[in-house]
């Protein structure tokens, strides 16, 4: 029998239900694994050892007494540090929220706990979920478990690394432009971005509200289906949550799909794609043909504009959302005594020129500016600036409004494609995991890595990444599957089918 | 539309950020490159295309007008960097 941490959530759940193992033993095994491995990986920002063991003991007691237990009863879950957890640090990997303890739980957290999932701790991420490498964390970078010199992807890098390094069987992340799927691809796990609105955003610290969506990371499609079943569903406290019944994903995930029609975007397999990834995707196409799928070439003509569209819309929404960090209500505030002394010195220096006096900030405005500049990291400042610029007088039509129009064209491309095919398949990322530091100085290069993922967020459809191979140097490769809005069931069943014919998802570090 | 340090400085006030001269210079260069890339959107014909602000085009999601408890004041104020018993404290807004 393999050790507990190597097992999938489904295997663990079966053994928990058969009383072959206790929730306390399972939680201990993963907490010990974190203690021995996370110093090197850096997947967690906080570990909830005591609470986890208490909750596990409670599940064991209820199970032994024959009382009802939830769907996840005794399964450990890692939670990205972007979800509010009542009374527990929720930092978004930002200095701005270093000491922030929310007064309420995110709906996703409430649902995991109501299902008796055992939260192990909060995972590392790019600050405020902005980035694709987890290097933008204000606290520490996360290292890719397959090669510690490389990034795990991001922004849910800690979430993916925790699963890949067997420090959690399940984790929950968020995806605004690829932030679940890209780290899943880089770390060799499954990652699902549900349809916009499928999972409640209440208590999820906002980055870009029309694009943000929470979803599961796991080793298998079956495990992702289980966690999605727990967190999905309408939430009256999130008025943008989809008022549509969520399926019993874990019950249907193993049912194969007959005569599946798969669309391939030829342009996505050409220029700009790493040769080893291209070969792995071609091999996946062959596997699907053996599984009886019909492969069709389709076109998404506006996809080449997706990144430009995204890097207008997301920063615009971010600049608005992050206005709440004002040094007043919660979060970081600059040293006021120093700030007032600095202002006084500026006023004194400007006395010779009254016109310059006019330009000096009021104490309140300077407090805002100084607090935000000291509390935010470089990438967050860049995006807030980009958004503020694009929304400022004279630029709104050329940037924001234009991007919203192209967004509709991107969506229409998907509508037309899904009239012909059931799912669209291709690479998740143009390259495998890159080295730490490699793209830090070049934000645009890092943005271009989102080329295959951002359009799903813009269109609001669901999309998943599953392992489909390894490079010669041993780095995981991700296969992206996309399905129409609210068709997570189809996506998970397709991924499960693929996983019955391949064993890439079973490889362990 | 070439981005200038003056423009970036002006936007930094709108964004309530205080940038050092070095940050201003770096930001002008980096944002300039991103905007240059974004300019490719001009190629797309969007004549007669309605903007799509939200993938789920919902309108007017109403909730019942019911009285419910708010978060307790003490719990909400607990995260404030500067406060008194009942309020947030800020630097003087009116002249001294």
mmCIF file with all atom_site columns, N, CA and C in Angstrom, chain A residues 86 100-101 196 210 240 304-305 309 327-331 333 336 366 369 372-373 381-382 385 389 395 402 404-405 407-409 411 442 459-460, chain B residues 1 3 7-8 12-13 15-18 23 27 30 33 35 40-41 43-44 46 49-57 75 79-82 88-89:
data_model
loop_
_atom_site.group_PDB
_atom_site.id
_atom_site.type_symbol
_atom_site.label_atom_id
_atom_site.label_alt_id
_atom_site.label_comp_id
_atom_site.label_asym_id
_atom_site.label_entity_id
_atom_site.label_seq_id
_atom_site.pdbx_PDB_ins_code
_atom_site.Cartn_x
_atom_site.Cartn_y
_atom_site.Cartn_z
_atom_site.occupancy
_atom_site.B_iso_or_equiv
_atom_site.pdbx_formal_charge
_atom_site.auth_seq_id
_atom_site.auth_comp_id
_atom_site.auth_asym_id
_atom_site.auth_atom_id
_atom_site.pdbx_PDB_model_num
ATOM 1   N N  . UNK A 1 86  ? -12.415 33.540 8.416   1.00 0.00 ? 86  UNK A N  1
ATOM 2   C CA . UNK A 1 86  ? -12.792 34.292 9.617   1.00 0.00 ? 86  UNK A CA 1
ATOM 3   C C  . UNK A 1 86  ? -11.747 34.160 10.727  1.00 0.00 ? 86  UNK A C  1
ATOM 4   N N  . UNK A 1 100 ? -4.161  41.161 8.145   1.00 0.00 ? 100 UNK A N  1
ATOM 5   C CA . UNK A 1 100 ? -5.622  41.181 7.960   1.00 0.00 ? 100 UNK A CA 1
ATOM 6   C C  . UNK A 1 100 ? -6.278  39.862 8.375   1.00 0.00 ? 100 UNK A C  1
ATOM 7   N N  . UNK A 1 101 ? -7.221  39.978 9.297   1.00 0.00 ? 101 UNK A N  1
ATOM 8   C CA . UNK A 1 101 ? -8.017  38.820 9.727   1.00 0.00 ? 101 UNK A CA 1
ATOM 9   C C  . UNK A 1 101 ? -9.481  39.140 9.447   1.00 0.00 ? 101 UNK A C  1
ATOM 10  N N  . UNK A 1 196 ? -17.830 31.263 -15.417 1.00 0.00 ? 196 UNK A N  1
ATOM 11  C CA . UNK A 1 196 ? -17.984 32.450 -14.581 1.00 0.00 ? 196 UNK A CA 1
ATOM 12  C C  . UNK A 1 196 ? -19.320 32.356 -13.834 1.00 0.00 ? 196 UNK A C  1
ATOM 13  N N  . UNK A 1 210 ? -15.268 40.747 -13.217 1.00 0.00 ? 210 UNK A N  1
ATOM 14  C CA . UNK A 1 210 ? -16.035 40.106 -14.289 1.00 0.00 ? 210 UNK A CA 1
ATOM 15  C C  . UNK A 1 210 ? -15.302 38.874 -14.828 1.00 0.00 ? 210 UNK A C  1
ATOM 16  N N  . UNK A 1 240 ? -23.767 37.886 -8.867  1.00 0.00 ? 240 UNK A N  1
ATOM 17  C CA . UNK A 1 240 ? -23.313 37.432 -10.185 1.00 0.00 ? 240 UNK A CA 1
ATOM 18  C C  . UNK A 1 240 ? -23.160 35.918 -10.223 1.00 0.00 ? 240 UNK A C  1
ATOM 19  N N  . UNK A 1 304 ? -6.264  35.849 -31.187 1.00 0.00 ? 304 UNK A N  1
ATOM 20  C CA . UNK A 1 304 ? -4.974  36.543 -31.161 1.00 0.00 ? 304 UNK A CA 1
ATOM 21  C C  . UNK A 1 304 ? -5.061  37.919 -30.498 1.00 0.00 ? 304 UNK A C  1
ATOM 22  N N  . UNK A 1 305 ? -6.293  38.399 -30.289 1.00 0.00 ? 305 UNK A N  1
ATOM 23  C CA . UNK A 1 305 ? -6.457  39.690 -29.592 1.00 0.00 ? 305 UNK A CA 1
ATOM 24  C C  . UNK A 1 305 ? -6.816  39.514 -28.117 1.00 0.00 ? 305 UNK A C  1
ATOM 25  N N  . UNK A 1 309 ? -6.867  42.378 -25.126 1.00 0.00 ? 309 UNK A N  1
ATOM 26  C CA . UNK A 1 309 ? -8.179  42.670 -24.533 1.00 0.00 ? 309 UNK A CA 1
ATOM 27  C C  . UNK A 1 309 ? -8.133  42.482 -23.020 1.00 0.00 ? 309 UNK A C  1
ATOM 28  N N  . UNK A 1 327 ? -5.585  52.549 3.413   1.00 0.00 ? 327 UNK A N  1
ATOM 29  C CA . UNK A 1 327 ? -4.897  52.811 4.674   1.00 0.00 ? 327 UNK A CA 1
ATOM 30  C C  . UNK A 1 327 ? -5.834  53.262 5.779   1.00 0.00 ? 327 UNK A C  1
ATOM 31  N N  . UNK A 1 328 ? -7.146  53.166 5.545   1.00 0.00 ? 328 UNK A N  1
ATOM 32  C CA . UNK A 1 328 ? -8.109  53.630 6.549   1.00 0.00 ? 328 UNK A CA 1
ATOM 33  C C  . UNK A 1 328 ? -8.901  52.462 7.153   1.00 0.00 ? 328 UNK A C  1
ATOM 34  N N  . UNK A 1 329 ? -9.536  51.669 6.274   1.00 0.00 ? 329 UNK A N  1
ATOM 35  C CA . UNK A 1 329 ? -10.476 50.664 6.774   1.00 0.00 ? 329 UNK A CA 1
ATOM 36  C C  . UNK A 1 329 ? -9.796  49.412 7.296   1.00 0.00 ? 329 UNK A C  1
ATOM 37  N N  . UNK A 1 330 ? -8.814  48.940 6.560   1.00 0.00 ? 330 UNK A N  1
ATOM 38  C CA . UNK A 1 330 ? -8.029  47.788 7.004   1.00 0.00 ? 330 UNK A CA 1
ATOM 39  C C  . UNK A 1 330 ? -6.773  47.774 6.161   1.00 0.00 ? 330 UNK A C  1
ATOM 40  N N  . UNK A 1 331 ? -5.796  47.009 6.585   1.00 0.00 ? 331 UNK A N  1
ATOM 41  C CA . UNK A 1 331 ? -4.575  46.925 5.792   1.00 0.00 ? 331 UNK A CA 1
ATOM 42  C C  . UNK A 1 331 ? -3.523  47.924 6.244   1.00 0.00 ? 331 UNK A C  1
ATOM 43  N N  . UNK A 1 333 ? -0.893  50.970 6.683   1.00 0.00 ? 333 UNK A N  1
ATOM 44  C CA . UNK A 1 333 ? -0.915  52.436 6.654   1.00 0.00 ? 333 UNK A CA 1
ATOM 45  C C  . UNK A 1 333 ? 0.493   52.948 6.914   1.00 0.00 ? 333 UNK A C  1
ATOM 46  N N  . UNK A 1 336 ? 2.531   57.869 9.953   1.00 0.00 ? 336 UNK A N  1
ATOM 47  C CA . UNK A 1 336 ? 1.930   59.193 9.761   1.00 0.00 ? 336 UNK A CA 1
ATOM 48  C C  . UNK A 1 336 ? 2.853   60.338 10.189  1.00 0.00 ? 336 UNK A C  1
ATOM 49  N N  . UNK A 1 366 ? -1.959  62.362 0.616   1.00 0.00 ? 366 UNK A N  1
ATOM 50  C CA . UNK A 1 366 ? -0.601  61.825 0.744   1.00 0.00 ? 366 UNK A CA 1
ATOM 51  C C  . UNK A 1 366 ? -0.609  60.531 1.564   1.00 0.00 ? 366 UNK A C  1
ATOM 52  N N  . UNK A 1 369 ? -1.635  57.821 -0.826  1.00 0.00 ? 369 UNK A N  1
ATOM 53  C CA . UNK A 1 369 ? -0.602  57.516 -1.828  1.00 0.00 ? 369 UNK A CA 1
ATOM 54  C C  . UNK A 1 369 ? 0.584   56.790 -1.197  1.00 0.00 ? 369 UNK A C  1
ATOM 55  N N  . UNK A 1 372 ? -0.378  53.150 -0.050  1.00 0.00 ? 372 UNK A N  1
ATOM 56  C CA . UNK A 1 372 ? -0.531  52.229 -1.173  1.00 0.00 ? 372 UNK A CA 1
ATOM 57  C C  . UNK A 1 372 ? 0.819   51.929 -1.825  1.00 0.00 ? 372 UNK A C  1
ATOM 58  N N  . UNK A 1 373 ? 1.670   52.936 -1.900  1.00 0.00 ? 373 UNK A N  1
ATOM 59  C CA . UNK A 1 373 ? 2.967   52.722 -2.542  1.00 0.00 ? 373 UNK A CA 1
ATOM 60  C C  . UNK A 1 373 ? 3.862   51.822 -1.710  1.00 0.00 ? 373 UNK A C  1
ATOM 61  N N  . UNK A 1 381 ? 1.239   47.573 -8.628  1.00 0.00 ? 381 UNK A N  1
ATOM 62  C CA . UNK A 1 381 ? 1.290   48.999 -8.998  1.00 0.00 ? 381 UNK A CA 1
ATOM 63  C C  . UNK A 1 381 ? 1.172   49.165 -10.512 1.00 0.00 ? 381 UNK A C  1
ATOM 64  N N  . UNK A 1 382 ? 1.889   48.306 -11.253 1.00 0.00 ? 382 UNK A N  1
ATOM 65  C CA . UNK A 1 382 ? 1.820   48.401 -12.726 1.00 0.00 ? 382 UNK A CA 1
ATOM 66  C C  . UNK A 1 382 ? 0.392   48.234 -13.208 1.00 0.00 ? 382 UNK A C  1
ATOM 67  N N  . UNK A 1 385 ? -1.858  51.144 -12.280 1.00 0.00 ? 385 UNK A N  1
ATOM 68  C CA . UNK A 1 385 ? -1.521  52.278 -13.140 1.00 0.00 ? 385 UNK A CA 1
ATOM 69  C C  . UNK A 1 385 ? -2.084  52.090 -14.548 1.00 0.00 ? 385 UNK A C  1
ATOM 70  N N  . UNK A 1 389 ? -4.851  54.511 -16.130 1.00 0.00 ? 389 UNK A N  1
ATOM 71  C CA . UNK A 1 389 ? -4.546  55.198 -17.390 1.00 0.00 ? 389 UNK A CA 1
ATOM 72  C C  . UNK A 1 389 ? -5.629  54.924 -18.428 1.00 0.00 ? 389 UNK A C  1
ATOM 73  N N  . UNK A 1 395 ? -9.082  58.511 -22.823 1.00 0.00 ? 395 UNK A N  1
ATOM 74  C CA . UNK A 1 395 ? -8.554  57.212 -23.236 1.00 0.00 ? 395 UNK A CA 1
ATOM 75  C C  . UNK A 1 395 ? -9.591  56.094 -23.146 1.00 0.00 ? 395 UNK A C  1
ATOM 76  N N  . UNK A 1 402 ? -13.140 49.817 -26.382 1.00 0.00 ? 402 UNK A N  1
ATOM 77  C CA . UNK A 1 402 ? -12.681 48.991 -27.506 1.00 0.00 ? 402 UNK A CA 1
ATOM 78  C C  . UNK A 1 402 ? -12.500 47.540 -27.043 1.00 0.00 ? 402 UNK A C  1
ATOM 79  N N  . UNK A 1 404 ? -13.939 45.991 -24.603 1.00 0.00 ? 404 UNK A N  1
ATOM 80  C CA . UNK A 1 404 ? -15.226 45.329 -24.341 1.00 0.00 ? 404 UNK A CA 1
ATOM 81  C C  . UNK A 1 404 ? -15.881 44.861 -25.641 1.00 0.00 ? 404 UNK A C  1
ATOM 82  N N  . UNK A 1 405 ? -15.659 45.607 -26.713 1.00 0.00 ? 405 UNK A N  1
ATOM 83  C CA . UNK A 1 405 ? -16.228 45.201 -28.005 1.00 0.00 ? 405 UNK A CA 1
ATOM 84  C C  . UNK A 1 405 ? -15.505 43.973 -28.546 1.00 0.00 ? 405 UNK A C  1
ATOM 85  N N  . UNK A 1 407 ? -14.061 41.859 -26.757 1.00 0.00 ? 407 UNK A N  1
ATOM 86  C CA . UNK A 1 407 ? -14.465 40.761 -25.871 1.00 0.00 ? 407 UNK A CA 1
ATOM 87  C C  . UNK A 1 407 ? -15.707 40.054 -26.427 1.00 0.00 ? 407 UNK A C  1
ATOM 88  N N  . UNK A 1 408 ? -16.655 40.826 -26.941 1.00 0.00 ? 408 UNK A N  1
ATOM 89  C CA . UNK A 1 408 ? -17.845 40.186 -27.513 1.00 0.00 ? 408 UNK A CA 1
ATOM 90  C C  . UNK A 1 408 ? -17.483 39.347 -28.736 1.00 0.00 ? 408 UNK A C  1
ATOM 91  N N  . UNK A 1 409 ? -16.569 39.836 -29.554 1.00 0.00 ? 409 UNK A N  1
ATOM 92  C CA . UNK A 1 409 ? -16.174 39.069 -30.746 1.00 0.00 ? 409 UNK A CA 1
ATOM 93  C C  . UNK A 1 409 ? -15.497 37.758 -30.334 1.00 0.00 ? 409 UNK A C  1
ATOM 94  N N  . UNK A 1 411 ? -16.089 36.104 -27.610 1.00 0.00 ? 411 UNK A N  1
ATOM 95  C CA . UNK A 1 411 ? -17.161 35.234 -27.146 1.00 0.00 ? 411 UNK A CA 1
ATOM 96  C C  . UNK A 1 411 ? -17.933 34.624 -28.316 1.00 0.00 ? 411 UNK A C  1
ATOM 97  N N  . UNK A 1 442 ? 10.596  41.629 -17.401 1.00 0.00 ? 442 UNK A N  1
ATOM 98  C CA . UNK A 1 442 ? 9.871   41.852 -18.649 1.00 0.00 ? 442 UNK A CA 1
ATOM 99  C C  . UNK A 1 442 ? 8.399   41.472 -18.501 1.00 0.00 ? 442 UNK A C  1
ATOM 100 N N  . UNK A 1 459 ? -14.686 35.034 -22.204 1.00 0.00 ? 459 UNK A N  1
ATOM 101 C CA . UNK A 1 459 ? -15.939 34.509 -22.734 1.00 0.00 ? 459 UNK A CA 1
ATOM 102 C C  . UNK A 1 459 ? -16.822 33.932 -21.635 1.00 0.00 ? 459 UNK A C  1
ATOM 103 N N  . UNK A 1 460 ? -16.247 33.684 -20.456 1.00 0.00 ? 460 UNK A N  1
ATOM 104 C CA . UNK A 1 460 ? -17.032 33.150 -19.337 1.00 0.00 ? 460 UNK A CA 1
ATOM 105 C C  . UNK A 1 460 ? -17.307 31.660 -19.423 1.00 0.00 ? 460 UNK A C  1
ATOM 106 N N  . UNK B 2 1   ? -0.009  56.702 -29.372 1.00 0.00 ? 1   UNK B N  1
ATOM 107 C CA . UNK B 2 1   ? -0.054  57.528 -28.164 1.00 0.00 ? 1   UNK B CA 1
ATOM 108 C C  . UNK B 2 1   ? 1.145   57.194 -27.273 1.00 0.00 ? 1   UNK B C  1
ATOM 109 N N  . UNK B 2 3   ? 3.647   57.210 -24.349 1.00 0.00 ? 3   UNK B N  1
ATOM 110 C CA . UNK B 2 3   ? 3.479   57.483 -22.927 1.00 0.00 ? 3   UNK B CA 1
ATOM 111 C C  . UNK B 2 3   ? 4.663   58.307 -22.423 1.00 0.00 ? 3   UNK B C  1
ATOM 112 N N  . UNK B 2 7   ? 2.773   62.144 -18.063 1.00 0.00 ? 7   UNK B N  1
ATOM 113 C CA . UNK B 2 7   ? 1.457   61.489 -18.059 1.00 0.00 ? 7   UNK B CA 1
ATOM 114 C C  . UNK B 2 7   ? 1.410   60.432 -16.946 1.00 0.00 ? 7   UNK B C  1
ATOM 115 N N  . UNK B 2 8   ? 2.477   59.679 -16.820 1.00 0.00 ? 8   UNK B N  1
ATOM 116 C CA . UNK B 2 8   ? 2.514   58.631 -15.795 1.00 0.00 ? 8   UNK B CA 1
ATOM 117 C C  . UNK B 2 8   ? 2.398   59.257 -14.411 1.00 0.00 ? 8   UNK B C  1
ATOM 118 N N  . UNK B 2 12  ? -0.483  58.633 -11.682 1.00 0.00 ? 12  UNK B N  1
ATOM 119 C CA . UNK B 2 12  ? -0.158  58.122 -10.346 1.00 0.00 ? 12  UNK B CA 1
ATOM 120 C C  . UNK B 2 12  ? -0.961  58.844 -9.268  1.00 0.00 ? 12  UNK B C  1
ATOM 121 N N  . UNK B 2 13  ? -1.352  60.077 -9.529  1.00 0.00 ? 13  UNK B N  1
ATOM 122 C CA . UNK B 2 13  ? -2.218  60.788 -8.583  1.00 0.00 ? 13  UNK B CA 1
ATOM 123 C C  . UNK B 2 13  ? -3.628  60.207 -8.636  1.00 0.00 ? 13  UNK B C  1
ATOM 124 N N  . UNK B 2 15  ? -4.376  57.234 -9.444  1.00 0.00 ? 15  UNK B N  1
ATOM 125 C CA . UNK B 2 15  ? -4.302  55.880 -8.876  1.00 0.00 ? 15  UNK B CA 1
ATOM 126 C C  . UNK B 2 15  ? -3.932  55.923 -7.399  1.00 0.00 ? 15  UNK B C  1
ATOM 127 N N  . UNK B 2 16  ? -3.742  57.134 -6.864  1.00 0.00 ? 16  UNK B N  1
ATOM 128 C CA . UNK B 2 16  ? -3.335  57.292 -5.461  1.00 0.00 ? 16  UNK B CA 1
ATOM 129 C C  . UNK B 2 16  ? -2.089  56.471 -5.150  1.00 0.00 ? 16  UNK B C  1
ATOM 130 N N  . UNK B 2 17  ? -1.108  56.638 -6.026  1.00 0.00 ? 17  UNK B N  1
ATOM 131 C CA . UNK B 2 17  ? 0.206   56.024 -5.792  1.00 0.00 ? 17  UNK B CA 1
ATOM 132 C C  . UNK B 2 17  ? 1.244   57.141 -5.794  1.00 0.00 ? 17  UNK B C  1
ATOM 133 N N  . UNK B 2 18  ? 2.299   56.925 -5.063  1.00 0.00 ? 18  UNK B N  1
ATOM 134 C CA . UNK B 2 18  ? 3.384   57.894 -4.977  1.00 0.00 ? 18  UNK B CA 1
ATOM 135 C C  . UNK B 2 18  ? 4.609   57.192 -5.558  1.00 0.00 ? 18  UNK B C  1
ATOM 136 N N  . UNK B 2 23  ? 11.025  54.758 -10.139 1.00 0.00 ? 23  UNK B N  1
ATOM 137 C CA . UNK B 2 23  ? 9.817   53.988 -10.460 1.00 0.00 ? 23  UNK B CA 1
ATOM 138 C C  . UNK B 2 23  ? 9.070   54.613 -11.631 1.00 0.00 ? 23  UNK B C  1
ATOM 139 N N  . UNK B 2 27  ? 8.289   52.597 -14.891 1.00 0.00 ? 27  UNK B N  1
ATOM 140 C CA . UNK B 2 27  ? 6.867   52.427 -15.196 1.00 0.00 ? 27  UNK B CA 1
ATOM 141 C C  . UNK B 2 27  ? 6.552   52.976 -16.579 1.00 0.00 ? 27  UNK B C  1
ATOM 142 N N  . UNK B 2 30  ? 7.943   50.359 -19.066 1.00 0.00 ? 30  UNK B N  1
ATOM 143 C CA . UNK B 2 30  ? 7.228   49.077 -19.072 1.00 0.00 ? 30  UNK B CA 1
ATOM 144 C C  . UNK B 2 30  ? 5.787   49.232 -19.541 1.00 0.00 ? 30  UNK B C  1
ATOM 145 N N  . UNK B 2 33  ? 5.583   49.781 -23.321 1.00 0.00 ? 33  UNK B N  1
ATOM 146 C CA . UNK B 2 33  ? 5.679   48.549 -24.126 1.00 0.00 ? 33  UNK B CA 1
ATOM 147 C C  . UNK B 2 33  ? 4.359   47.781 -24.145 1.00 0.00 ? 33  UNK B C  1
ATOM 148 N N  . UNK B 2 35  ? 1.363   49.071 -23.693 1.00 0.00 ? 35  UNK B N  1
ATOM 149 C CA . UNK B 2 35  ? 0.384   49.825 -24.476 1.00 0.00 ? 35  UNK B CA 1
ATOM 150 C C  . UNK B 2 35  ? 0.646   49.698 -25.976 1.00 0.00 ? 35  UNK B C  1
ATOM 151 N N  . UNK B 2 40  ? -2.595  46.818 -30.910 1.00 0.00 ? 40  UNK B N  1
ATOM 152 C CA . UNK B 2 40  ? -3.023  45.937 -31.999 1.00 0.00 ? 40  UNK B CA 1
ATOM 153 C C  . UNK B 2 40  ? -4.540  45.781 -32.025 1.00 0.00 ? 40  UNK B C  1
ATOM 154 N N  . UNK B 2 41  ? -5.219  46.162 -30.948 1.00 0.00 ? 41  UNK B N  1
ATOM 155 C CA . UNK B 2 41  ? -6.688  46.092 -30.952 1.00 0.00 ? 41  UNK B CA 1
ATOM 156 C C  . UNK B 2 41  ? -7.286  47.005 -32.023 1.00 0.00 ? 41  UNK B C  1
ATOM 157 N N  . UNK B 2 43  ? -6.599  47.125 -34.970 1.00 0.00 ? 43  UNK B N  1
ATOM 158 C CA . UNK B 2 43  ? -6.803  46.365 -36.223 1.00 0.00 ? 43  UNK B CA 1
ATOM 159 C C  . UNK B 2 43  ? -8.213  45.786 -36.329 1.00 0.00 ? 43  UNK B C  1
ATOM 160 N N  . UNK B 2 44  ? -8.840  45.560 -35.177 1.00 0.00 ? 44  UNK B N  1
ATOM 161 C CA . UNK B 2 44  ? -10.112 44.840 -35.188 1.00 0.00 ? 44  UNK B CA 1
ATOM 162 C C  . UNK B 2 44  ? -11.259 45.786 -35.534 1.00 0.00 ? 44  UNK B C  1
ATOM 163 N N  . UNK B 2 46  ? -14.643 46.925 -35.054 1.00 0.00 ? 46  UNK B N  1
ATOM 164 C CA . UNK B 2 46  ? -15.680 46.767 -34.026 1.00 0.00 ? 46  UNK B CA 1
ATOM 165 C C  . UNK B 2 46  ? -16.884 47.660 -34.310 1.00 0.00 ? 46  UNK B C  1
ATOM 166 N N  . UNK B 2 49  ? -20.451 46.607 -33.101 1.00 0.00 ? 49  UNK B N  1
ATOM 167 C CA . UNK B 2 49  ? -20.333 45.546 -32.095 1.00 0.00 ? 49  UNK B CA 1
ATOM 168 C C  . UNK B 2 49  ? -20.662 46.157 -30.738 1.00 0.00 ? 49  UNK B C  1
ATOM 169 N N  . UNK B 2 50  ? -21.584 45.537 -30.024 1.00 0.00 ? 50  UNK B N  1
ATOM 170 C CA . UNK B 2 50  ? -21.948 46.060 -28.702 1.00 0.00 ? 50  UNK B CA 1
ATOM 171 C C  . UNK B 2 50  ? -20.903 45.614 -27.686 1.00 0.00 ? 50  UNK B C  1
ATOM 172 N N  . UNK B 2 51  ? -20.526 46.506 -26.761 1.00 0.00 ? 51  UNK B N  1
ATOM 173 C CA . UNK B 2 51  ? -19.551 46.106 -25.744 1.00 0.00 ? 51  UNK B CA 1
ATOM 174 C C  . UNK B 2 51  ? -20.090 44.982 -24.860 1.00 0.00 ? 51  UNK B C  1
ATOM 175 N N  . UNK B 2 52  ? -19.191 44.102 -24.408 1.00 0.00 ? 52  UNK B N  1
ATOM 176 C CA . UNK B 2 52  ? -19.574 43.007 -23.509 1.00 0.00 ? 52  UNK B CA 1
ATOM 177 C C  . UNK B 2 52  ? -18.813 43.222 -22.200 1.00 0.00 ? 52  UNK B C  1
ATOM 178 N N  . UNK B 2 53  ? -19.521 43.753 -21.206 1.00 0.00 ? 53  UNK B N  1
ATOM 179 C CA . UNK B 2 53  ? -18.858 44.081 -19.947 1.00 0.00 ? 53  UNK B CA 1
ATOM 180 C C  . UNK B 2 53  ? -18.782 42.866 -19.047 1.00 0.00 ? 53  UNK B C  1
ATOM 181 N N  . UNK B 2 54  ? -19.628 41.892 -19.307 1.00 0.00 ? 54  UNK B N  1
ATOM 182 C CA . UNK B 2 54  ? -19.787 40.796 -18.373 1.00 0.00 ? 54  UNK B CA 1
ATOM 183 C C  . UNK B 2 54  ? -20.225 39.566 -19.147 1.00 0.00 ? 54  UNK B C  1
ATOM 184 N N  . UNK B 2 55  ? -19.568 38.424 -18.908 1.00 0.00 ? 55  UNK B N  1
ATOM 185 C CA . UNK B 2 55  ? -19.867 37.234 -19.700 1.00 0.00 ? 55  UNK B CA 1
ATOM 186 C C  . UNK B 2 55  ? -21.298 36.737 -19.482 1.00 0.00 ? 55  UNK B C  1
ATOM 187 N N  . UNK B 2 56  ? -21.786 36.912 -18.253 1.00 0.00 ? 56  UNK B N  1
ATOM 188 C CA . UNK B 2 56  ? -23.185 36.560 -18.000 1.00 0.00 ? 56  UNK B CA 1
ATOM 189 C C  . UNK B 2 56  ? -23.955 37.864 -18.025 1.00 0.00 ? 56  UNK B C  1
ATOM 190 N N  . UNK B 2 57  ? -24.695 38.088 -19.084 1.00 0.00 ? 57  UNK B N  1
ATOM 191 C CA . UNK B 2 57  ? -25.324 39.401 -19.228 1.00 0.00 ? 57  UNK B CA 1
ATOM 192 C C  . UNK B 2 57  ? -26.605 39.499 -18.407 1.00 0.00 ? 57  UNK B C  1
ATOM 193 N N  . UNK B 2 75  ? -15.860 43.994 15.406  1.00 0.00 ? 75  UNK B N  1
ATOM 194 C CA . UNK B 2 75  ? -15.130 43.058 14.540  1.00 0.00 ? 75  UNK B CA 1
ATOM 195 C C  . UNK B 2 75  ? -14.628 43.742 13.279  1.00 0.00 ? 75  UNK B C  1
ATOM 196 N N  . UNK B 2 79  ? -9.690  45.558 12.298  1.00 0.00 ? 79  UNK B N  1
ATOM 197 C CA . UNK B 2 79  ? -8.609  45.581 11.317  1.00 0.00 ? 79  UNK B CA 1
ATOM 198 C C  . UNK B 2 79  ? -8.130  46.991 10.969  1.00 0.00 ? 79  UNK B C  1
ATOM 199 N N  . UNK B 2 80  ? -8.766  48.007 11.533  1.00 0.00 ? 80  UNK B N  1
ATOM 200 C CA . UNK B 2 80  ? -8.402  49.384 11.165  1.00 0.00 ? 80  UNK B CA 1
ATOM 201 C C  . UNK B 2 80  ? -7.001  49.719 11.668  1.00 0.00 ? 80  UNK B C  1
ATOM 202 N N  . UNK B 2 81  ? -6.174  50.342 10.828  1.00 0.00 ? 81  UNK B N  1
ATOM 203 C CA . UNK B 2 81  ? -4.831  50.717 11.285  1.00 0.00 ? 81  UNK B CA 1
ATOM 204 C C  . UNK B 2 81  ? -4.865  51.817 12.343  1.00 0.00 ? 81  UNK B C  1
ATOM 205 N N  . UNK B 2 82  ? -5.903  52.657 12.315  1.00 0.00 ? 82  UNK B N  1
ATOM 206 C CA . UNK B 2 82  ? -5.995  53.722 13.318  1.00 0.00 ? 82  UNK B CA 1
ATOM 207 C C  . UNK B 2 82  ? -7.472  53.987 13.587  1.00 0.00 ? 82  UNK B C  1
ATOM 208 N N  . UNK B 2 88  ? -13.129 55.274 12.324  1.00 0.00 ? 88  UNK B N  1
ATOM 209 C CA . UNK B 2 88  ? -11.785 55.250 11.736  1.00 0.00 ? 88  UNK B CA 1
ATOM 210 C C  . UNK B 2 88  ? -11.164 56.623 11.935  1.00 0.00 ? 88  UNK B C  1
ATOM 211 N N  . UNK B 2 89  ? -9.862  56.664 12.141  1.00 0.00 ? 89  UNK B N  1
ATOM 212 C CA . UNK B 2 89  ? -9.176  57.956 12.266  1.00 0.00 ? 89  UNK B CA 1
ATOM 213 C C  . UNK B 2 89  ? -8.374  58.217 10.999  1.00 0.00 ? 89  UNK B C  1
#
